[in-house]
XYZ file of N, CA and C in Angstrom:
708
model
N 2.842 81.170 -49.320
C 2.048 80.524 -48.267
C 0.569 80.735 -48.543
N -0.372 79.602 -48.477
C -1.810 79.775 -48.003
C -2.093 80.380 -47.441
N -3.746 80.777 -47.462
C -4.088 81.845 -46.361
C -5.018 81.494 -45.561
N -5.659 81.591 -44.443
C -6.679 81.207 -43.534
C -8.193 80.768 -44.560
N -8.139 81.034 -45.817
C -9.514 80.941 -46.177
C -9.329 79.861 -47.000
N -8.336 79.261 -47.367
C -8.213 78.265 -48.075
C -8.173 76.949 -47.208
N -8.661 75.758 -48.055
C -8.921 74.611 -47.466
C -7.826 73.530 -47.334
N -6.705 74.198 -48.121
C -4.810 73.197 -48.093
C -4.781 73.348 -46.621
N -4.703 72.081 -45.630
C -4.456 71.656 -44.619
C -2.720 72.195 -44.183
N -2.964 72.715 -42.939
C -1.689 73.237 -42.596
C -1.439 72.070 -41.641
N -0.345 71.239 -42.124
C 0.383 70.323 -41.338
C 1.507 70.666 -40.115
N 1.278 70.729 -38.856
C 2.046 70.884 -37.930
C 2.391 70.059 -37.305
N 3.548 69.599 -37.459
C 4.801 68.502 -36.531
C 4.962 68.642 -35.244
N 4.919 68.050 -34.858
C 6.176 67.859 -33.175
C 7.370 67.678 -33.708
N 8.568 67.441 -32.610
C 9.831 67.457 -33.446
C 10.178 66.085 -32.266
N 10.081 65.964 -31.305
C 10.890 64.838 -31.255
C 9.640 63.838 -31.067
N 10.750 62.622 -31.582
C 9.724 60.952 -31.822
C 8.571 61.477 -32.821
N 8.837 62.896 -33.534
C 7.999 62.787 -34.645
C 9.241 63.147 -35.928
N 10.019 64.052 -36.260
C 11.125 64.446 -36.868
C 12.260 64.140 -36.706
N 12.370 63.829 -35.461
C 13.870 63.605 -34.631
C 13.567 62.485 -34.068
N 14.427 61.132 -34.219
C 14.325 59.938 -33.512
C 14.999 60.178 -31.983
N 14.654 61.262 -31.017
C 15.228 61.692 -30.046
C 14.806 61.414 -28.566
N 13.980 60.726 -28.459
C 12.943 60.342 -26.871
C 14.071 59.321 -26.528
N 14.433 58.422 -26.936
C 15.590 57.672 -26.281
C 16.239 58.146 -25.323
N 17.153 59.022 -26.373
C 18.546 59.830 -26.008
C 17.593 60.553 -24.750
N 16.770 61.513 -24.649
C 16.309 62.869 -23.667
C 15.616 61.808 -22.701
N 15.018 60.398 -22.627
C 15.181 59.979 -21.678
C 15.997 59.334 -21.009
N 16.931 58.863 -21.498
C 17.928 57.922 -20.735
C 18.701 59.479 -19.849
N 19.225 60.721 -21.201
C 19.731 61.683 -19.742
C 19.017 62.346 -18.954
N 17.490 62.697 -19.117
C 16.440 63.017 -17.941
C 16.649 62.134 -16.757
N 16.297 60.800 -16.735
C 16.564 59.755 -15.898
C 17.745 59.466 -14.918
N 18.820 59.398 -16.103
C 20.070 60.017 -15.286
C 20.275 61.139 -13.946
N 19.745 62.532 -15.275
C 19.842 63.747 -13.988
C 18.846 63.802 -13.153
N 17.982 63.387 -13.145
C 16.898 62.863 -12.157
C 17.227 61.783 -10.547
N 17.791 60.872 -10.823
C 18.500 59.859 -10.274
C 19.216 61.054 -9.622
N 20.826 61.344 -9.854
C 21.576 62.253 -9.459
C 21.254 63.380 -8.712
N 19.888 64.199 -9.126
C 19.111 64.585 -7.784
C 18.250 64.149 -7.023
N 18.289 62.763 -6.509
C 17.571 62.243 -5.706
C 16.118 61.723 -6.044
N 15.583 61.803 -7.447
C 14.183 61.109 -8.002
C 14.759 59.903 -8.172
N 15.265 59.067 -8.260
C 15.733 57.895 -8.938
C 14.213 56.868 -9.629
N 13.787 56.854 -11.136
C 12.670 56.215 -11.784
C 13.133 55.942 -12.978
N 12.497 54.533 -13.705
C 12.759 54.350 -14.608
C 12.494 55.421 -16.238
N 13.110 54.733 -17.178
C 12.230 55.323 -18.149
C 10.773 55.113 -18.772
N 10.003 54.215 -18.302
C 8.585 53.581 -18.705
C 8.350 54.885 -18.100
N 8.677 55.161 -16.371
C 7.873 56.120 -15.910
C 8.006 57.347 -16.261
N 9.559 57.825 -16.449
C 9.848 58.764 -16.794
C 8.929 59.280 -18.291
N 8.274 58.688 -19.251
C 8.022 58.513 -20.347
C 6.377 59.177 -19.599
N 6.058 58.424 -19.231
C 4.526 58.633 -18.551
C 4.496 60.187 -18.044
N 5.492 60.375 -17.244
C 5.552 61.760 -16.873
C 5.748 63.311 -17.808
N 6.885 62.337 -18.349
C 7.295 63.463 -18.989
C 7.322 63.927 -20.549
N 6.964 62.782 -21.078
C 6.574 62.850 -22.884
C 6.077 63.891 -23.435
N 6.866 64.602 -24.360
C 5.526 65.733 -24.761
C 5.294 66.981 -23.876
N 5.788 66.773 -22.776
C 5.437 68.351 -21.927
C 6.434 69.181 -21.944
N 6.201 70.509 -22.067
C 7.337 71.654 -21.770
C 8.221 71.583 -20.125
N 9.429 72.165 -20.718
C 10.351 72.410 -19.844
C 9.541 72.483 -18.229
N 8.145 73.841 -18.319
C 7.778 74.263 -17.082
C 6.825 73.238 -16.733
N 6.341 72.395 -17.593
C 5.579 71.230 -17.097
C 6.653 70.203 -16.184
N 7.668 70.180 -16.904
C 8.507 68.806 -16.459
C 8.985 69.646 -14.750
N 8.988 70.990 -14.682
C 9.796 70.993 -13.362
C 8.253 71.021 -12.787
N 7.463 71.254 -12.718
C 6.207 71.558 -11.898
C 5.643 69.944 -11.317
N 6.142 68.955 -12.565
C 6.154 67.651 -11.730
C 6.861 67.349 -11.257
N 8.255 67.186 -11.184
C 9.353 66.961 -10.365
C 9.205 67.674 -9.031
N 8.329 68.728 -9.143
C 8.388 69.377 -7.496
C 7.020 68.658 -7.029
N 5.917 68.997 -7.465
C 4.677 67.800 -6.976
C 4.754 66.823 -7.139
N 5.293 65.829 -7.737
C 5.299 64.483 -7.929
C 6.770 63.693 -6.679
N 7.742 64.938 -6.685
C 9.172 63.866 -6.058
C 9.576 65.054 -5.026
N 8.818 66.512 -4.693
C 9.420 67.038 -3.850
C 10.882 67.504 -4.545
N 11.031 67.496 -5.640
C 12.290 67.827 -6.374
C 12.533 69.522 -7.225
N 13.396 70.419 -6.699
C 13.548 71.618 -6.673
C 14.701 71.704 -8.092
N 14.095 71.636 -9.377
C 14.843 71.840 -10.537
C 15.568 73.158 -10.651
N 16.587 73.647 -10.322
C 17.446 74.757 -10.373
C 18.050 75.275 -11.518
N 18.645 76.250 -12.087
C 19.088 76.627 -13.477
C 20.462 75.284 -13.494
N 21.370 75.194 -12.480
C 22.237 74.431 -12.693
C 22.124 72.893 -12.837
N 20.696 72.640 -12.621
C 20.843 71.353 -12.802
C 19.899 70.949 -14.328
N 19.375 72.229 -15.372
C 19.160 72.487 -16.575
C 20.689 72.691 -17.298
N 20.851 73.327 -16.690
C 21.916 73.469 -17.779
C 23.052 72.050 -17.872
N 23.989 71.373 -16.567
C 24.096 70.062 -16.487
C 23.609 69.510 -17.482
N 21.849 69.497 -17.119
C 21.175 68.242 -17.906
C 21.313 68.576 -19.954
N 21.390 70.051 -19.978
C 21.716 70.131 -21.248
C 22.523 69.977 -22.097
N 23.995 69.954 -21.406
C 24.856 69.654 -21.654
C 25.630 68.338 -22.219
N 24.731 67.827 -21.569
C 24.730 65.940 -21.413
C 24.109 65.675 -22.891
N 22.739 66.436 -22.712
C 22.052 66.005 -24.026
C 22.218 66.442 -25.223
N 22.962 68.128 -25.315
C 23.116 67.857 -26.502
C 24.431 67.553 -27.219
N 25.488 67.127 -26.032
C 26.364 66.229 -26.555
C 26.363 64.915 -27.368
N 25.411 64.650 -26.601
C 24.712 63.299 -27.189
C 23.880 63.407 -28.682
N 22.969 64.653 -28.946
C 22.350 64.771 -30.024
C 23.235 64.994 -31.034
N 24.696 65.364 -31.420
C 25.455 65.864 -31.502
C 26.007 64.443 -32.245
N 26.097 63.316 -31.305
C 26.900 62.463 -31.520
C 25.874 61.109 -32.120
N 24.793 61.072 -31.841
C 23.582 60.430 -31.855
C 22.541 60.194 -32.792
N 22.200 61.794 -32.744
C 20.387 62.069 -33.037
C 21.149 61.358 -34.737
N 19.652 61.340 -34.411
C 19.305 60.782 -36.799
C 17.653 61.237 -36.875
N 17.627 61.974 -37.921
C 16.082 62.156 -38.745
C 14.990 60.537 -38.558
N 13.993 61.246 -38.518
C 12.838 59.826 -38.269
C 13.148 59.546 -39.865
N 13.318 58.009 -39.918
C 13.312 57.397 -40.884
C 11.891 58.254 -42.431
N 12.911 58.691 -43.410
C 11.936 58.747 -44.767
C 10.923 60.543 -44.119
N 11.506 61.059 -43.374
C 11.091 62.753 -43.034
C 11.352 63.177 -44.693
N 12.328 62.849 -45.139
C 12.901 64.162 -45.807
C 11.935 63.991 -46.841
N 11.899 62.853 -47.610
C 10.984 62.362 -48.716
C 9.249 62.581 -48.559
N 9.088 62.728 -47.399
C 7.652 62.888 -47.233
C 7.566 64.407 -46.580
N 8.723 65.023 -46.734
C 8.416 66.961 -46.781
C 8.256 67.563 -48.347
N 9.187 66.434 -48.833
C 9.154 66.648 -50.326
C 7.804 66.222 -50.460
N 7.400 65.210 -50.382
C 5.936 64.712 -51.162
C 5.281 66.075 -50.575
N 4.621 66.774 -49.257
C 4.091 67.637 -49.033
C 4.039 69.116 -50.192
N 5.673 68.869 -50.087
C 5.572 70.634 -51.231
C 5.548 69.982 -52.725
N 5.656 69.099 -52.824
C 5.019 68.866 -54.581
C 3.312 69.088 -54.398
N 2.773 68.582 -53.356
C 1.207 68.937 -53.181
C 0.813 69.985 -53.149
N 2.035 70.985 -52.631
C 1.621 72.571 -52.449
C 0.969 72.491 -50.808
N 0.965 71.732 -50.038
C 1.172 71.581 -48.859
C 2.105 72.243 -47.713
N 1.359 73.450 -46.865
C 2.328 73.872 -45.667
C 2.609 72.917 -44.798
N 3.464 73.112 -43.647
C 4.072 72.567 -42.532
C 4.884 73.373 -41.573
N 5.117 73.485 -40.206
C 5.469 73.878 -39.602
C 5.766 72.954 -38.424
N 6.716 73.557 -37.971
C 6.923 72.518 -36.376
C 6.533 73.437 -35.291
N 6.095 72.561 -34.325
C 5.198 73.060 -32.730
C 6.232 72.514 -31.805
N 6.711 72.424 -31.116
C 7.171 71.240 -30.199
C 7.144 71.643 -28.471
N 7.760 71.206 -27.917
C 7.474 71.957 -26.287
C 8.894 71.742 -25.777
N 9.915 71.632 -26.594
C 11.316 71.751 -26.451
C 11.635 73.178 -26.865
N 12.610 73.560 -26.075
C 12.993 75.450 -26.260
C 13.334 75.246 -27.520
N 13.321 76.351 -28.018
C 14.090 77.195 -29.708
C 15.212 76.494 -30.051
N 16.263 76.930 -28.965
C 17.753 76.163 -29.300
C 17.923 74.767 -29.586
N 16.942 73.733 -28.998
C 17.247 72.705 -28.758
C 16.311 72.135 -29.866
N 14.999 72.864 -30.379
C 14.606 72.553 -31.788
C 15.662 72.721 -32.819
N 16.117 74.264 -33.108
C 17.015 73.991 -33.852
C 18.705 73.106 -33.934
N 19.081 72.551 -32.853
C 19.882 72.050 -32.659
C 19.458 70.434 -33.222
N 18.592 70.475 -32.776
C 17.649 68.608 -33.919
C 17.776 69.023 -34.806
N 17.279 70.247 -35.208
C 16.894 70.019 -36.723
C 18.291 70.302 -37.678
N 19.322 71.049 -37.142
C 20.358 71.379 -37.639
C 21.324 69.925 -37.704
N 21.105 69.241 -36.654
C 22.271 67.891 -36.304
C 21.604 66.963 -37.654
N 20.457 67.284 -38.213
C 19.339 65.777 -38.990
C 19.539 66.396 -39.848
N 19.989 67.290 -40.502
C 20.149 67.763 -41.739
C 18.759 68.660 -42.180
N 17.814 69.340 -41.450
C 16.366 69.442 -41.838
C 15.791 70.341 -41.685
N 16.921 71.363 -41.004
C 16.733 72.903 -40.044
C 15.840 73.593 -41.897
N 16.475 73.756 -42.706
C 16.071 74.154 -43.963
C 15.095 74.189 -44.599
N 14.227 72.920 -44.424
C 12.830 72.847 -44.901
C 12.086 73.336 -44.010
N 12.353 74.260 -42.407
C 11.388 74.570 -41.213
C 11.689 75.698 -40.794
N 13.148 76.381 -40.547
C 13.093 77.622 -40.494
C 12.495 78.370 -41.780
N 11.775 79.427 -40.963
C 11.585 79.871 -39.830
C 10.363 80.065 -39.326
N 9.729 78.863 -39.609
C 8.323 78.320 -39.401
C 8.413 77.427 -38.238
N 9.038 77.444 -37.239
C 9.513 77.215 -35.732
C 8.548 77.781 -34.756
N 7.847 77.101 -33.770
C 7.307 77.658 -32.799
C 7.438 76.253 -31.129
N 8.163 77.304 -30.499
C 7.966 76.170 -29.189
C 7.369 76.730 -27.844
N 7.273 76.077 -26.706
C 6.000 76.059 -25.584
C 6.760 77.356 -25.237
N 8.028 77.978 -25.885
C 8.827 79.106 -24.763
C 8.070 80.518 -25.125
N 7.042 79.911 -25.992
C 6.400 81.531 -26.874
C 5.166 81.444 -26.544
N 4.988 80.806 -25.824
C 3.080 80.537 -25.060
C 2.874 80.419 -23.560
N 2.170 80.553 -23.004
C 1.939 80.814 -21.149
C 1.605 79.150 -21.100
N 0.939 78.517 -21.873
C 0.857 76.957 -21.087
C 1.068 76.024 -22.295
N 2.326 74.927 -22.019
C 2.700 74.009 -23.271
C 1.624 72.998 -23.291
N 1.713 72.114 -24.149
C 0.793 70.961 -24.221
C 0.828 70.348 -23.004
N -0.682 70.035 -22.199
C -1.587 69.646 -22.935
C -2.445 70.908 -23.207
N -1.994 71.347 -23.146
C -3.539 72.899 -23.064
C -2.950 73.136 -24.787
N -3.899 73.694 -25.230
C -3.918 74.113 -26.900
C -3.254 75.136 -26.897
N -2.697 75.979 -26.755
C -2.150 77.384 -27.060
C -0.863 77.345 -27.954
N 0.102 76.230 -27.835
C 1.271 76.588 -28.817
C 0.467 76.246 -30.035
N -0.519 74.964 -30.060
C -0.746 74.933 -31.600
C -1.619 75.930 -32.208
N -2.412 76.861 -31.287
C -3.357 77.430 -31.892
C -2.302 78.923 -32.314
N -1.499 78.999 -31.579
C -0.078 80.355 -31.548
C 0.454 79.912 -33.038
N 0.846 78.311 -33.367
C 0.986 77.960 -34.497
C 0.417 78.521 -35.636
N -0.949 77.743 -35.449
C -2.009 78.205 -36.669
C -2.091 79.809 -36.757
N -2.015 80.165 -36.268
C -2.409 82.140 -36.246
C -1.289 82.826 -37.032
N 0.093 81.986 -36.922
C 1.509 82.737 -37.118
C 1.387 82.015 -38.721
N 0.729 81.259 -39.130
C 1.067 80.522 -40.408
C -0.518 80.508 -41.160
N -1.083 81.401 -40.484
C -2.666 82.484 -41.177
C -3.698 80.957 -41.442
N -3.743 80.220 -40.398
C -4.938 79.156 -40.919
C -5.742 79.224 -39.111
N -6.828 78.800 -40.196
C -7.812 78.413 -39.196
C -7.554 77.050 -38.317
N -7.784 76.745 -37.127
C -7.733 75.218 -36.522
C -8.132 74.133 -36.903
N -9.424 74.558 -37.707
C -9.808 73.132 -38.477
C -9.205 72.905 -39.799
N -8.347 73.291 -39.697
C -7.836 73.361 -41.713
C -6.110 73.066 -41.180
N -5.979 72.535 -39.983
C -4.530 72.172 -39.409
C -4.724 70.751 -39.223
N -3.756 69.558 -39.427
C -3.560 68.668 -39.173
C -2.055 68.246 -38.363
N -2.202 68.213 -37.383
C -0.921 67.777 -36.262
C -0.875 66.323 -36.029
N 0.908 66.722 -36.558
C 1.623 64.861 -36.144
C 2.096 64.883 -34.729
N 1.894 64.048 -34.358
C 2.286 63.808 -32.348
C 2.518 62.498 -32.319
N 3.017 62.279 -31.409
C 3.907 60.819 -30.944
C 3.352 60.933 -29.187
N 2.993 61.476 -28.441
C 2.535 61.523 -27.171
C 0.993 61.928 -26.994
N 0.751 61.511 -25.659
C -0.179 61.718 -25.102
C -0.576 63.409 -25.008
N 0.518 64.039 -24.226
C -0.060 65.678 -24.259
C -0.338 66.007 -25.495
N 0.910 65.726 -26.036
C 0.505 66.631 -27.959
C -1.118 66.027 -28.300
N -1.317 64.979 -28.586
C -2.760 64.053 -28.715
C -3.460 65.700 -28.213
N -3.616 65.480 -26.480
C -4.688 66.076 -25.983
C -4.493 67.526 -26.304
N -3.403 68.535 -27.053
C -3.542 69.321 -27.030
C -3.924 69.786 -28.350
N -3.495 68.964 -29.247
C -4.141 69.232 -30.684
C -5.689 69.153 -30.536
N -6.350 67.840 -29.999
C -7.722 67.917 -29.736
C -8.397 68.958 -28.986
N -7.816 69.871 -28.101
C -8.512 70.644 -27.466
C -8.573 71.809 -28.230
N -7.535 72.103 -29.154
C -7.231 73.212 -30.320
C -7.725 73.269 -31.229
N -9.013 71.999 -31.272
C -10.114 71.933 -32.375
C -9.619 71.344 -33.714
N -7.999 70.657 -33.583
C -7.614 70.378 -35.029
C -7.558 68.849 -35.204
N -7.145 68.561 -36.073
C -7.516 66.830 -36.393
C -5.978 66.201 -35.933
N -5.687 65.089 -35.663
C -4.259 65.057 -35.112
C -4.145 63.545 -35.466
N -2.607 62.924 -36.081
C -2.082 61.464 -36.673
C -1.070 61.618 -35.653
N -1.723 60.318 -35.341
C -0.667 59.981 -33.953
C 0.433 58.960 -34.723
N 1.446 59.336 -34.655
C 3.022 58.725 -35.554
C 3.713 57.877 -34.478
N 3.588 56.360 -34.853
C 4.155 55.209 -33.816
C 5.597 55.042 -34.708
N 6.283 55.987 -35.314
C 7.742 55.490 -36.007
C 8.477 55.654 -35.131
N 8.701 56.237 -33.980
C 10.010 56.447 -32.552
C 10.178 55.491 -32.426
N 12.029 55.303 -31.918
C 12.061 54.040 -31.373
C 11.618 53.935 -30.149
N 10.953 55.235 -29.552
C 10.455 54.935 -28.292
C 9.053 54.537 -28.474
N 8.362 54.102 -29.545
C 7.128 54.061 -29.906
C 6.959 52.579 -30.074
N 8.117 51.467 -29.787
C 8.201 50.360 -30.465
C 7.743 49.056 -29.327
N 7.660 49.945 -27.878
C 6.985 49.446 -27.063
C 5.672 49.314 -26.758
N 4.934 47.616 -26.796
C 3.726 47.072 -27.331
C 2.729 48.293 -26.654
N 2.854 48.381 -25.018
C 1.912 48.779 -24.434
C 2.131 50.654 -24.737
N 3.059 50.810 -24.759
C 3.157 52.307 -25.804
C 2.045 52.797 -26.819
N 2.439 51.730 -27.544
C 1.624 51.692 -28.776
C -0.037 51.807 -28.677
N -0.244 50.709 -27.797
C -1.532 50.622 -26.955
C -2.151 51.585 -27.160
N -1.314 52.481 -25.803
C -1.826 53.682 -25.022
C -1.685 54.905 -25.983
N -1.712 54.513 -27.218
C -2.119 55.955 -28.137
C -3.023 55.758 -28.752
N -3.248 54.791 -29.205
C -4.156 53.902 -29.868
C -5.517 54.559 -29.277
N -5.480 54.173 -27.654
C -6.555 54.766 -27.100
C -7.214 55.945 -27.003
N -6.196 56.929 -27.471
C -6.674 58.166 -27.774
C -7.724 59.169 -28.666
N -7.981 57.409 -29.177
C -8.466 57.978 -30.549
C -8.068 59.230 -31.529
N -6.788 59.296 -32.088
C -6.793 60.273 -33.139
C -7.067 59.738 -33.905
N -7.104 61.070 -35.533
C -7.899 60.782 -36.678
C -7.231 60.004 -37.183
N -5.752 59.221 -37.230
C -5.258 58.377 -37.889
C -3.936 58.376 -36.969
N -3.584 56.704 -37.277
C -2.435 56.279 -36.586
C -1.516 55.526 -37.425
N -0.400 56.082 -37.539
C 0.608 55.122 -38.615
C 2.115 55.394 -38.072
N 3.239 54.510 -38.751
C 4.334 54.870 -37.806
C 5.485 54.411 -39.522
N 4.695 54.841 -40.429
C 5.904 55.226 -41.475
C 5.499 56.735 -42.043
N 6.430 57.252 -41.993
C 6.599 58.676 -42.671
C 6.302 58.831 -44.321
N 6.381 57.684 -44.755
C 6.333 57.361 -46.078
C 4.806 57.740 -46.501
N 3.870 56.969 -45.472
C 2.194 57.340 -45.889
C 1.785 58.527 -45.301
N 2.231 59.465 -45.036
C 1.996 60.554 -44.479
C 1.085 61.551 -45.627
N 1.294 61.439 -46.714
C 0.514 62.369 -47.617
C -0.577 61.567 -48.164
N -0.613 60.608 -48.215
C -1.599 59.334 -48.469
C -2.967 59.984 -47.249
N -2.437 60.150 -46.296
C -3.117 59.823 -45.142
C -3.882 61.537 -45.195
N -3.096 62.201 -45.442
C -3.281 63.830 -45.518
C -4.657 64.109 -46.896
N -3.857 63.171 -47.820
C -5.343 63.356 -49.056
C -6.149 62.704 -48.617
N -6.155 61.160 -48.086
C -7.368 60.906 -47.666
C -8.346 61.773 -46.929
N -7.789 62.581 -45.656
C -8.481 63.381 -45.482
C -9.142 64.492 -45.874
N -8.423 64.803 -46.731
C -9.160 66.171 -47.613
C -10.054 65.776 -48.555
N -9.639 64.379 -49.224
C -11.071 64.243 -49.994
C -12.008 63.776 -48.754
N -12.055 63.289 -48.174
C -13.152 63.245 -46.630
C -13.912 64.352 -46.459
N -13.171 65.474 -46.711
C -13.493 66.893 -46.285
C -14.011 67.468 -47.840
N -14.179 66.848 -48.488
C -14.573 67.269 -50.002
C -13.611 68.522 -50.431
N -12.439 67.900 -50.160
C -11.057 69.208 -50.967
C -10.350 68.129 -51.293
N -9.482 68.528 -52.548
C -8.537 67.877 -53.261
C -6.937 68.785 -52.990
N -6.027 67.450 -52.499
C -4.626 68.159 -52.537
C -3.907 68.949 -53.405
């Protein structure tokens, strides 16, 4: 591994709708168990609400937003559902594997961030075939006091994998991840490859965020990574 003083960009992932084609599946059964306790909302909204935020984000809106009291039994229910489904379902974001490879022929780190618990990272990454290239370079919102949008898992990231914030580049597919990589001082490629990403005004609304680059094939991902480093006057 690199060390904090070197200028090789430490690439940090999200894992779902960035690694895992998985926002579908976790919204259609959010929505579900939502409905079933009395929120009944679509997924556009559900998406708005809940994209990208940790577990304690998602119940802290369900109680301010719907008056809705998320209990251990109606987590565990809802987990049950889902990772039956990931199980039977999930698939790797199209061309991941080939563009982890392009990374370590560059001599390029990576790590995943996500704001999904431990189990349920490794349970993606184990169902996609991909647990291998990331353990045990794993970090989720369950190892930090506030998940995205606030910076702390990625900066908990960068510290555990010895780089500085500006020498990190984070892939995100949502709005929180966006705002939390930016507040963490690091440069961030917002990745439109989800199939939940395939909706126009979706697309839009990341767009607007201005990150440092926006693309939605996995394929230009190291393209996009050297461009920046020669930007930064470093070579991959």
């Amino acid at each position: 591994m690199t060390t904090a003083t070197s200028k090789t960009p430490l690439i940090i992932f999200d894992c779902d709708g960035v690694l895992v084609d998985s926002e579908p599946i976790s919204l259609a059964v959010l929505v579900e168990a939502l409905a079933e306790a009395g929120a009944p909302m679509d997924e556009t909204r559900a998406r708005e609400l809940f994209l990208g935020r940790s577990l304690a984000s998602m119940i802290a809106t369900a109680r301010d937003e719907y008056g809705l009291s998320i209990d251990d039994a109606f987590l565990s229910a809802m987990r049950l559902k889902l990772y039956d489904r990931f199980q039977e379902e999930l698939q790797a974001i199209e061309g991941i594997a080939d563009a982890l490879g392009a990374l370590t022929t560059a001599g390029i780190d990576w790590c995943v961030a996500s704001s999904s618990q431990p189990e349920r990272i490794e349970l993606s990454l184990t169902v996609t075939g991909i647990l291998p290239r990331f353990a045990p370079r794993i970090f989720s919102a369950s190892m930090v006091d506030h998940g995205k949008p606030a910076p702390d898992l990625f900066l908990f990231a960068a510290r555990s994998m010895d780089r500085n914030p500006a020498d990190c580049i984070v892939i995100e597919d949502s709005p929180a991840g966006i705002a939390a990589a930016k507040a963490a001082g690091m440069k961030v490629f917002a990745f439109l490859g989800g199939s939940h990403a395939r909706d126009p005004a979706f697309g839009d609304a990341i767009r607007a965020l201005h990150a440092d680059a926006v693309f939605d094939a996995m394929g230009d991902l190291l393209h996009l990574v050297s461009k920046n480093m020669s930007r930064d006057g470093n070579k991959p």
